[in-house]
mmCIF file of N, CA, C and O in Angstrom:
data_model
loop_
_atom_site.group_PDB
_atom_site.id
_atom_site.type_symbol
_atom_site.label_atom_id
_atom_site.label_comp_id
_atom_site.label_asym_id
_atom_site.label_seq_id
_atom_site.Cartn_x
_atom_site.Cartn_y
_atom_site.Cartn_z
ATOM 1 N N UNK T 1 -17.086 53.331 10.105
ATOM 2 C CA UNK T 1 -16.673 53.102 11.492
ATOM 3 C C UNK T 1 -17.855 52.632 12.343
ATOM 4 O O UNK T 1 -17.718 51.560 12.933
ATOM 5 N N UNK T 2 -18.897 53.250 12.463
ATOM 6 C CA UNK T 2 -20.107 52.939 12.814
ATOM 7 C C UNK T 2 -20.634 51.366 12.772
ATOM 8 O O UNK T 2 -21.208 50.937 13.773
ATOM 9 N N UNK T 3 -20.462 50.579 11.723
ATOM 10 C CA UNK T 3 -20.690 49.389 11.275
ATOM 11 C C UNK T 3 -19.837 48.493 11.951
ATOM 12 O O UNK T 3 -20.015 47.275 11.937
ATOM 13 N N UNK T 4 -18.604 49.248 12.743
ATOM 14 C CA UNK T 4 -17.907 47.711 14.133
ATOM 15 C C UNK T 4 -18.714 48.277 15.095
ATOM 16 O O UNK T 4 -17.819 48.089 15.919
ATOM 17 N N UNK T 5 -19.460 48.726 15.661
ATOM 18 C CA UNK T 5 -19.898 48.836 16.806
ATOM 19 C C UNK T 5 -20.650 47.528 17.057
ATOM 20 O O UNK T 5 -21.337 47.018 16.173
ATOM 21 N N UNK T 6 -20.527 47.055 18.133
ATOM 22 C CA UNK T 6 -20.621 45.581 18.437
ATOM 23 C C UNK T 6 -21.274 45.648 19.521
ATOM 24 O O UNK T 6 -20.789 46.398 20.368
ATOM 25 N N UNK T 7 -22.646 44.868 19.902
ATOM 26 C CA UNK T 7 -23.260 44.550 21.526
ATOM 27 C C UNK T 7 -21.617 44.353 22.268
ATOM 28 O O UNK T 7 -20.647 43.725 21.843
ATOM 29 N N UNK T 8 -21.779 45.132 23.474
ATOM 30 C CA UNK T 8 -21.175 45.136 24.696
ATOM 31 C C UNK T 8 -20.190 45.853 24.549
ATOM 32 O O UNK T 8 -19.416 45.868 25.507
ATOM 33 N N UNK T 9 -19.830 46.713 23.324
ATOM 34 C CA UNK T 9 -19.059 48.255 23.341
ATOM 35 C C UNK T 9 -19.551 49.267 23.683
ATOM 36 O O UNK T 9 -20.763 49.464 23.594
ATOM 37 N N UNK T 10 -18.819 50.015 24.089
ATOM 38 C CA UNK T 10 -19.096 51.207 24.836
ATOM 39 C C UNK T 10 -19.202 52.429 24.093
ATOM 40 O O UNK T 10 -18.605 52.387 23.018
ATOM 41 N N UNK T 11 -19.578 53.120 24.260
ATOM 42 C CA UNK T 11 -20.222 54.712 23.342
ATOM 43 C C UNK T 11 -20.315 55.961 24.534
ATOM 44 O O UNK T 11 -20.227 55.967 25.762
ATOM 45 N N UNK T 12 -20.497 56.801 23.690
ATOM 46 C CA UNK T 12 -20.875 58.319 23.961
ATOM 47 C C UNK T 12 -21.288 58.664 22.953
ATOM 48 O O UNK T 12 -21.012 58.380 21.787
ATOM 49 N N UNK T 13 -22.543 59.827 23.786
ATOM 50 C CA UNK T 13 -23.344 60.713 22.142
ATOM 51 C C UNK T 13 -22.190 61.798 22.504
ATOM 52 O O UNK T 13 -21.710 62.020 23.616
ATOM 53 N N UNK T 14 -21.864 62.434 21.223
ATOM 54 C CA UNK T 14 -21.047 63.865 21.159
ATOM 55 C C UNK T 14 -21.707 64.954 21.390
ATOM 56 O O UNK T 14 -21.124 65.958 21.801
ATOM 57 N N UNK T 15 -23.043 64.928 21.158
ATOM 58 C CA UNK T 15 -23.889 65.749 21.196
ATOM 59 C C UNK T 15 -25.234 65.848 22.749
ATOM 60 O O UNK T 15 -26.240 66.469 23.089
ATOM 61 N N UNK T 16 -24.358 64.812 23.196
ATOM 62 C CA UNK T 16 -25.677 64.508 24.715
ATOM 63 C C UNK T 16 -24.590 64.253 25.987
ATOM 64 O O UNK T 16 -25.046 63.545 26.885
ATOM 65 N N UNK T 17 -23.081 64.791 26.188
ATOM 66 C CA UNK T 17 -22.347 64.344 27.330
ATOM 67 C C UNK T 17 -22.786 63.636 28.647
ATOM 68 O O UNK T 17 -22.438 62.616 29.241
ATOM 69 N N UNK T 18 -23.910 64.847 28.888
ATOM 70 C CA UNK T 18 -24.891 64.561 30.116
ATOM 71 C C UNK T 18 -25.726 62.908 29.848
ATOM 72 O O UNK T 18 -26.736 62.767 30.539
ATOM 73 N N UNK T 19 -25.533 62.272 29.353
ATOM 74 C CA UNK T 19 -26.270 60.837 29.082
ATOM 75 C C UNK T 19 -25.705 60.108 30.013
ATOM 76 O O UNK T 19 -26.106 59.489 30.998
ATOM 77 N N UNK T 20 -24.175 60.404 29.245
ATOM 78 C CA UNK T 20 -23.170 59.410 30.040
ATOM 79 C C UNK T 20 -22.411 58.454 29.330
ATOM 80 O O UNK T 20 -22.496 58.629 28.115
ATOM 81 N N UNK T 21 -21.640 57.426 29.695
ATOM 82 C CA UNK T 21 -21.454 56.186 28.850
ATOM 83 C C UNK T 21 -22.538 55.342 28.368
ATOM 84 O O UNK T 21 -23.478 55.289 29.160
ATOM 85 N N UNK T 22 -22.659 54.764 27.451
ATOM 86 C CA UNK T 22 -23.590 53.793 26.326
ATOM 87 C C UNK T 22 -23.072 52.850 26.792
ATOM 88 O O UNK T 22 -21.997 53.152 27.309
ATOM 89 N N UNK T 23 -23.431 51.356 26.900
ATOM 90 C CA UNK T 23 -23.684 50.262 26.227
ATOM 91 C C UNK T 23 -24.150 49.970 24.836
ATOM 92 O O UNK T 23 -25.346 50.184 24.636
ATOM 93 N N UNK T 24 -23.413 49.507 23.803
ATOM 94 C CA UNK T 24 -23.894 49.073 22.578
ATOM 95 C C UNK T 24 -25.282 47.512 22.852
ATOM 96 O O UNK T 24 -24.829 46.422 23.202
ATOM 97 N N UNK T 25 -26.418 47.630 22.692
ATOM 98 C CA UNK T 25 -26.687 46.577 22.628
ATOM 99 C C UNK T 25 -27.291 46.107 21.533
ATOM 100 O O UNK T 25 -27.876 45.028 21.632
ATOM 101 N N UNK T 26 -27.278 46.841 20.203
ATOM 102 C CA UNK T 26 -27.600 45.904 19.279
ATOM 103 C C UNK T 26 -27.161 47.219 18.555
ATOM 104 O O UNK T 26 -27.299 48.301 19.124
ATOM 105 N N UNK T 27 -26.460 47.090 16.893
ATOM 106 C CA UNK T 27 -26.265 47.503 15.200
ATOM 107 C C UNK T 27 -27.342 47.036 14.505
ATOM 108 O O UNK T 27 -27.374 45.852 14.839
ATOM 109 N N UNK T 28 -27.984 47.169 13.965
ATOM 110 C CA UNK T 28 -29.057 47.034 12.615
ATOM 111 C C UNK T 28 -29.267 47.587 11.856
ATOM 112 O O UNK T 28 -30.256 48.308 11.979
ATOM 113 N N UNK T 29 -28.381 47.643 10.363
ATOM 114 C CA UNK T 29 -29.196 48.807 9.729
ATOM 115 C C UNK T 29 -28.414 49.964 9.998
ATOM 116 O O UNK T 29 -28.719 50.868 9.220
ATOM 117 N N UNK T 30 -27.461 50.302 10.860
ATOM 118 C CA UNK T 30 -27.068 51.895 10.779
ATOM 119 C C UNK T 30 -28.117 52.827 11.995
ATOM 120 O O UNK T 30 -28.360 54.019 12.186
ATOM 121 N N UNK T 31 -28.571 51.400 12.693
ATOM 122 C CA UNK T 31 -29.176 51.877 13.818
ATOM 123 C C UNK T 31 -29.028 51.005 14.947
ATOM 124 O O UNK T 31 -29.403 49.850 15.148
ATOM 125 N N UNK T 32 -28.117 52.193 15.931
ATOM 126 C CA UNK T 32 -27.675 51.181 17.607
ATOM 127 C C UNK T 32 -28.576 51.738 18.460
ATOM 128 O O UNK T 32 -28.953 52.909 18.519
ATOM 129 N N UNK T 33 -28.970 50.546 19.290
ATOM 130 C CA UNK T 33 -29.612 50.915 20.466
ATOM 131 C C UNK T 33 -28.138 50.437 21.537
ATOM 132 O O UNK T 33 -27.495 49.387 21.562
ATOM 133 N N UNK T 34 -28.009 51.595 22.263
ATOM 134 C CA UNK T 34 -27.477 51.619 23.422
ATOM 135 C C UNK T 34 -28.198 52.009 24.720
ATOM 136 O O UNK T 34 -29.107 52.839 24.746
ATOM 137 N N UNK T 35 -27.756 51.389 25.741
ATOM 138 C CA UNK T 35 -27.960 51.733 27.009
ATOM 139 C C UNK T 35 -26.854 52.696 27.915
ATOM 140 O O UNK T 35 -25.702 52.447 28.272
ATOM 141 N N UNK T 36 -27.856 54.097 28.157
ATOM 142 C CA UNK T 36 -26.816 54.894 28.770
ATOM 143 C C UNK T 36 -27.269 55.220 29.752
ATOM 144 O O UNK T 36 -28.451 55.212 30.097
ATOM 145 N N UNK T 37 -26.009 55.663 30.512
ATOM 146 C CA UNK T 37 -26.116 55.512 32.394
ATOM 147 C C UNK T 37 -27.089 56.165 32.784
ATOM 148 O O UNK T 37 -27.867 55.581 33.540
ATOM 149 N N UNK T 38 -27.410 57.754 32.361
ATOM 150 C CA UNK T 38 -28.456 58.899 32.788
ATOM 151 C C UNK T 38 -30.009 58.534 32.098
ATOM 152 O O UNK T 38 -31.045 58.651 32.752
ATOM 153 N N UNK T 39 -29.965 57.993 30.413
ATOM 154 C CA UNK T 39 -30.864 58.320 29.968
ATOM 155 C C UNK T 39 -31.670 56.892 29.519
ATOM 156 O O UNK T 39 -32.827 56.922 29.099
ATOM 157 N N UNK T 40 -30.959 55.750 29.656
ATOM 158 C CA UNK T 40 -31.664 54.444 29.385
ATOM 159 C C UNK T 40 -31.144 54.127 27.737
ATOM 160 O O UNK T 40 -30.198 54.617 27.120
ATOM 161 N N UNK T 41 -32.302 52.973 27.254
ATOM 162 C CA UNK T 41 -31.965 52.606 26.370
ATOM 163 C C UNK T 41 -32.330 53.633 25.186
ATOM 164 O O UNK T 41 -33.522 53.916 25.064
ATOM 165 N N UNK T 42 -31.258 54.304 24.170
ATOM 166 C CA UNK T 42 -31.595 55.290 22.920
ATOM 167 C C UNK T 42 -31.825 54.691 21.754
ATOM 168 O O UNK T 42 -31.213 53.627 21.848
ATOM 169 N N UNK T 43 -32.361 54.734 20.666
ATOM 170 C CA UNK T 43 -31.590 54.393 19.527
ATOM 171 C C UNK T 43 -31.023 55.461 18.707
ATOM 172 O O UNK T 43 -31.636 56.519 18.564
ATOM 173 N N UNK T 44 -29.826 55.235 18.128
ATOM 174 C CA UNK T 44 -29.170 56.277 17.385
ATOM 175 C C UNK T 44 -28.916 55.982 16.112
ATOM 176 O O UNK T 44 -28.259 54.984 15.818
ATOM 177 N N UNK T 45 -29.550 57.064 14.941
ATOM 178 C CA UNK T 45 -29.371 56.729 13.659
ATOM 179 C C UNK T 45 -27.571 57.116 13.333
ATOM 180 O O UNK T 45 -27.038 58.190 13.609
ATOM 181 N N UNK T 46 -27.087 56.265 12.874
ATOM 182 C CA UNK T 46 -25.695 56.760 13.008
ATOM 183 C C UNK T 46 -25.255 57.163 11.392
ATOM 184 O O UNK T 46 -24.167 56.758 10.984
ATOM 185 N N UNK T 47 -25.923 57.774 10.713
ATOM 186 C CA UNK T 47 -26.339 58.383 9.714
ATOM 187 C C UNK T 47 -26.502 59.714 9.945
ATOM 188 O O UNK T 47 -26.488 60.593 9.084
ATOM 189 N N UNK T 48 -26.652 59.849 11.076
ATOM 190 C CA UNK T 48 -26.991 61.335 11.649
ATOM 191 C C UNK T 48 -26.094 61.949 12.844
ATOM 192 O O UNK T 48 -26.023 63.166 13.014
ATOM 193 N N UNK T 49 -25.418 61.021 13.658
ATOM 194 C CA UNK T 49 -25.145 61.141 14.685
ATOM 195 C C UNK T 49 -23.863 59.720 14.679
ATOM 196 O O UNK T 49 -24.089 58.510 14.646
ATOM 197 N N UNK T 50 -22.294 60.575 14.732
ATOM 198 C CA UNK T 50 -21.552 59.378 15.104
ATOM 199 C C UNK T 50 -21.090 58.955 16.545
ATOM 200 O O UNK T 50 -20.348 59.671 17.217
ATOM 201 N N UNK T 51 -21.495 57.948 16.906
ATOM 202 C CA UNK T 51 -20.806 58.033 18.104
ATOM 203 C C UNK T 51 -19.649 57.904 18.896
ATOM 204 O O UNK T 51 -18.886 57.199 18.235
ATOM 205 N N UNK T 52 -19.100 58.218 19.986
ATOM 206 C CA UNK T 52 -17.638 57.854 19.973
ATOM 207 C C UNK T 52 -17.749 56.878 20.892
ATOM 208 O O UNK T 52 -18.448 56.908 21.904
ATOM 209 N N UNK T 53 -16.711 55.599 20.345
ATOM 210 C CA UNK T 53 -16.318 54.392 21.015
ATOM 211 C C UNK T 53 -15.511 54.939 22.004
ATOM 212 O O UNK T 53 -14.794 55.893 21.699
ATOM 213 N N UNK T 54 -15.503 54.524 23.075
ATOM 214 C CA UNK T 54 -14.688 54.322 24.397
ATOM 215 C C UNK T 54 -14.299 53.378 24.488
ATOM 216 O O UNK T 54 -15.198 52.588 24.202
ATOM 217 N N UNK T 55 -12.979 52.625 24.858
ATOM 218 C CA UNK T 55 -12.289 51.540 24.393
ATOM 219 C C UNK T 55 -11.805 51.372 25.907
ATOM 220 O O UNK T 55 -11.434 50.250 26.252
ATOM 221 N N UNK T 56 -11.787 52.378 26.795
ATOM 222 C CA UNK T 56 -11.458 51.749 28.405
ATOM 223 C C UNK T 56 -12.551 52.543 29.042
ATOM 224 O O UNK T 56 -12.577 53.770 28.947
ATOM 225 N N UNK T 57 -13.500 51.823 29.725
ATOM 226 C CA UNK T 57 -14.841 52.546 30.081
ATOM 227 C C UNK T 57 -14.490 52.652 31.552
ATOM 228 O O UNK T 57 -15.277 53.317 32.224
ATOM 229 N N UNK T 58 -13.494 52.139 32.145
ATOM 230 C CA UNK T 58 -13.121 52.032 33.172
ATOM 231 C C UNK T 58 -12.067 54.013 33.589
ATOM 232 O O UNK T 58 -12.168 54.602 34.665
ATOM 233 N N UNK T 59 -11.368 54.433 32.581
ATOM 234 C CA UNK T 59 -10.861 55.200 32.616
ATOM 235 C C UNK T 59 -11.288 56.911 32.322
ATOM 236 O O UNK T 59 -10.793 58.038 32.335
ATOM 237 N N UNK T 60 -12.891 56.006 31.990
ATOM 238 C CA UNK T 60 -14.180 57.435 31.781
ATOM 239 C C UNK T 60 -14.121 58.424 33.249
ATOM 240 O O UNK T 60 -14.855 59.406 33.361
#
């Protein structure tokens, strides 16, 4: 599942609520860097950590 995450999808860590919504801006490898509202740009090994897609970021 991890492997459609696509620049300009949206995320949440399950484990970091307080971040906020993600921006996907880049997959490589099983590693996304997103941009999130509280904490900036992360990278997340998604090997370790799945994240959840938000599919209406508008309805967050």
């Amino acid at each position: 599942m991890m492997s459609l995450l696509e620049p300009g999808m949206y995320v949440r860590h399950p484990n970091q609520p307080d971040w906020g919504l993600g921006q996907v801006q880049s997959n490589i490898g099983g590693k996304v860097t997103a941009n999130f509202e509280h904490v900036g740009k992360q990278v997340i090994d998604t090997q370790v950590v799945e994240l959840i897609p938000v599919f209406d970021p508008s309805g967050c």
